[in-house]
Structures are given as structure tokens and as C-alpha cells.
Amino acid sequence: MLKGMHAMFYTEKAEETRAFLRDKFDFPHVDVGGGWLIFDPPAADIGCHPSERPYHELSFWCDEIHSTVASLREKGVEFVGEVTDQGFGLCINFVLPDGQEVMLYEPKYTK
């Protein structure tokens, strides 16, 4: 039986990205040796959307996006633009240490 999902960020700045997830998001983690941190983020969900080009995407959701963004900005997280209403939720992208953008959203649907 499936018990969870494992996600990966492939980056030239792995150490910095690990520190970002540890220090900015306060994710619980285990050090499996050599500085390799495996994070235990909160709950996950999966959506399947139609597309002519197959790809996958990772995003994070929160309650109270405006206070979450303010708190993360205090920790030095860089955001792109402002929070926008995308129909399914209120969304904004943040920037990882290697420049990749990741979506943060407050869902309008019931979790």
C-alpha cells in the first residue's frame, strides 16, 4: 500500500536549497549522512490537469496566504510579484536559491 510521496529538486545549489527548506520553511527533517537532508513536509495532494505537453509541477499550499508571505519575507524569502486570484486559489511564486520559482497558494477549495 502506498504511504506517501517523495519529491525532488534537482539543482546546482543543493546545499543552499536544503538550508532554504530547513531554515525558511522550518520543515522537520532527518540528516541521512553527508549533509543530505530528507524533509517531512505537511500533507500533500495530487491533481491531474490536461496538457498538450507532459510535465510535472510542485507547489506548496497554506492557510492565510498574506500572513504566510509576510512571515516568509521576514525570513528573507524572495517573492515574484504580488498575490493573485487564479480561480482555484490565491497564488504567488517564491524563488529558490538557484532561481527556480515555486508556487505558494491558499486554496479556495476544501482540503
Short mmCIF file of C-alpha atoms in Angstrom, two decimals:
data_model
loop_
_atom_site.label_atom_id
_atom_site.label_comp_id
_atom_site.label_asym_id
_atom_site.label_seq_id
_atom_site.Cartn_x
_atom_site.Cartn_y
_atom_site.Cartn_z
CA MET A 1 0.00 0.00 0.00
CA LEU A 2 1.30 3.47 -0.80
CA LYS A 3 2.22 5.50 2.25
CA GLY A 4 3.43 8.79 0.81
CA MET A 5 5.17 10.64 -1.96
CA HIS A 6 8.79 11.70 -2.43
CA ALA A 7 9.58 14.88 -4.36
CA MET A 8 12.97 16.11 -5.58
CA PHE A 9 14.51 19.43 -6.54
CA TYR A 10 17.40 18.92 -8.97
CA THR A 11 19.70 21.90 -8.67
CA GLU A 12 23.30 23.06 -8.83
CA LYS A 13 22.68 24.63 -5.41
CA ALA A 14 21.54 21.59 -3.46
CA GLU A 15 23.14 22.62 -0.17
CA GLU A 16 21.60 26.09 -0.33
CA THR A 17 18.18 24.66 -1.27
CA ARG A 18 18.33 22.23 1.68
CA ALA A 19 19.15 25.13 4.01
CA PHE A 20 16.29 27.15 2.49
CA LEU A 21 13.71 24.41 3.18
CA ARG A 22 15.15 23.81 6.66
CA ASP A 23 15.56 27.43 7.76
CA LYS A 24 12.82 29.33 5.91
CA PHE A 25 10.02 26.77 5.99
CA ASP A 26 11.04 25.02 9.23
CA PHE A 27 10.31 21.60 7.71
CA PRO A 28 11.13 18.68 10.01
CA HIS A 29 13.95 16.64 8.52
CA VAL A 30 16.45 13.85 9.03
CA ASP A 31 20.09 14.01 8.04
CA VAL A 32 20.77 10.74 6.23
CA GLY A 33 24.50 11.46 6.15
CA GLY A 34 26.82 13.77 4.32
CA GLY A 35 24.52 16.73 4.75
CA TRP A 36 21.74 15.04 2.78
CA LEU A 37 18.52 16.20 4.44
CA ILE A 38 15.24 14.41 3.80
CA PHE A 39 12.31 16.66 4.67
CA ASP A 40 8.96 15.71 6.11
CA PRO A 41 6.62 18.42 4.82
CA PRO A 42 2.98 18.56 5.84
CA ALA A 43 0.18 16.83 3.90
CA ALA A 44 0.18 16.51 0.13
CA ASP A 45 -2.35 16.21 -2.64
CA ILE A 46 -2.11 15.44 -6.36
CA GLY A 47 -4.05 16.98 -9.22
CA CYS A 48 -4.14 15.86 -12.86
CA HIS A 49 -4.66 18.59 -15.44
CA PRO A 50 -4.99 18.32 -19.22
CA SER A 51 -1.98 19.49 -21.23
CA GLU A 52 -0.61 19.01 -24.72
CA ARG A 53 2.89 18.83 -23.18
CA PRO A 54 3.51 16.27 -20.42
CA TYR A 55 5.30 17.69 -17.36
CA HIS A 56 5.02 17.76 -13.59
CA GLU A 57 4.96 20.60 -11.10
CA LEU A 58 5.45 21.11 -7.38
CA SER A 59 3.71 23.76 -5.31
CA PHE A 60 3.01 24.42 -1.64
CA TRP A 61 -0.29 25.46 -0.09
CA CYS A 62 -1.02 27.38 3.09
CA ASP A 63 -3.76 29.00 5.14
CA GLU A 64 -3.84 32.79 5.22
CA ILE A 65 -1.51 33.47 2.30
CA HIS A 66 -0.93 37.12 3.14
CA SER A 67 0.33 36.40 6.65
CA THR A 68 2.36 33.41 5.37
CA VAL A 69 4.03 35.58 2.72
CA ALA A 70 4.75 38.29 5.30
CA SER A 71 6.29 35.74 7.67
CA LEU A 72 8.44 34.20 4.93
CA ARG A 73 9.56 37.63 3.71
CA GLU A 74 10.78 38.33 7.26
CA LYS A 75 12.93 35.21 6.91
CA GLY A 76 14.38 36.50 3.64
CA VAL A 77 12.27 34.57 1.13
CA GLU A 78 12.04 36.41 -2.21
CA PHE A 79 8.64 36.53 -3.91
CA VAL A 80 7.78 37.34 -7.52
CA GLY A 81 5.03 39.93 -7.92
CA GLU A 82 2.03 40.02 -5.64
CA VAL A 83 -0.66 37.54 -4.61
CA THR A 84 -3.16 36.99 -7.44
CA ASP A 85 -6.50 35.19 -7.65
CA GLN A 86 -6.14 32.24 -10.04
CA GLY A 87 -9.66 30.87 -9.52
CA PHE A 88 -8.65 27.75 -7.60
CA GLY A 89 -6.80 29.86 -5.04
CA LEU A 90 -4.73 32.90 -4.16
CA CYS A 91 -1.23 32.42 -5.59
CA ILE A 92 2.28 33.83 -5.58
CA ASN A 93 5.65 32.37 -6.60
CA PHE A 94 8.75 32.35 -4.42
CA VAL A 95 12.34 31.93 -5.56
CA LEU A 96 14.67 29.10 -4.55
CA PRO A 97 18.41 29.75 -4.12
CA ASP A 98 19.09 28.57 -7.69
CA GLY A 99 16.47 30.91 -9.20
CA GLN A 100 13.70 28.35 -9.72
CA GLU A 101 10.23 29.68 -8.96
CA VAL A 102 7.78 27.62 -6.91
CA MET A 103 4.11 28.41 -6.37
CA LEU A 104 2.62 29.06 -2.93
CA TYR A 105 -1.16 29.19 -2.78
CA GLU A 106 -4.15 29.42 -0.46
CA PRO A 107 -6.76 27.07 -1.90
CA LYS A 108 -10.36 28.14 -2.33
CA TYR A 109 -11.44 24.51 -2.27
CA THR A 110 -11.88 22.46 0.89
CA LYS A 111 -8.85 20.38 1.84
#
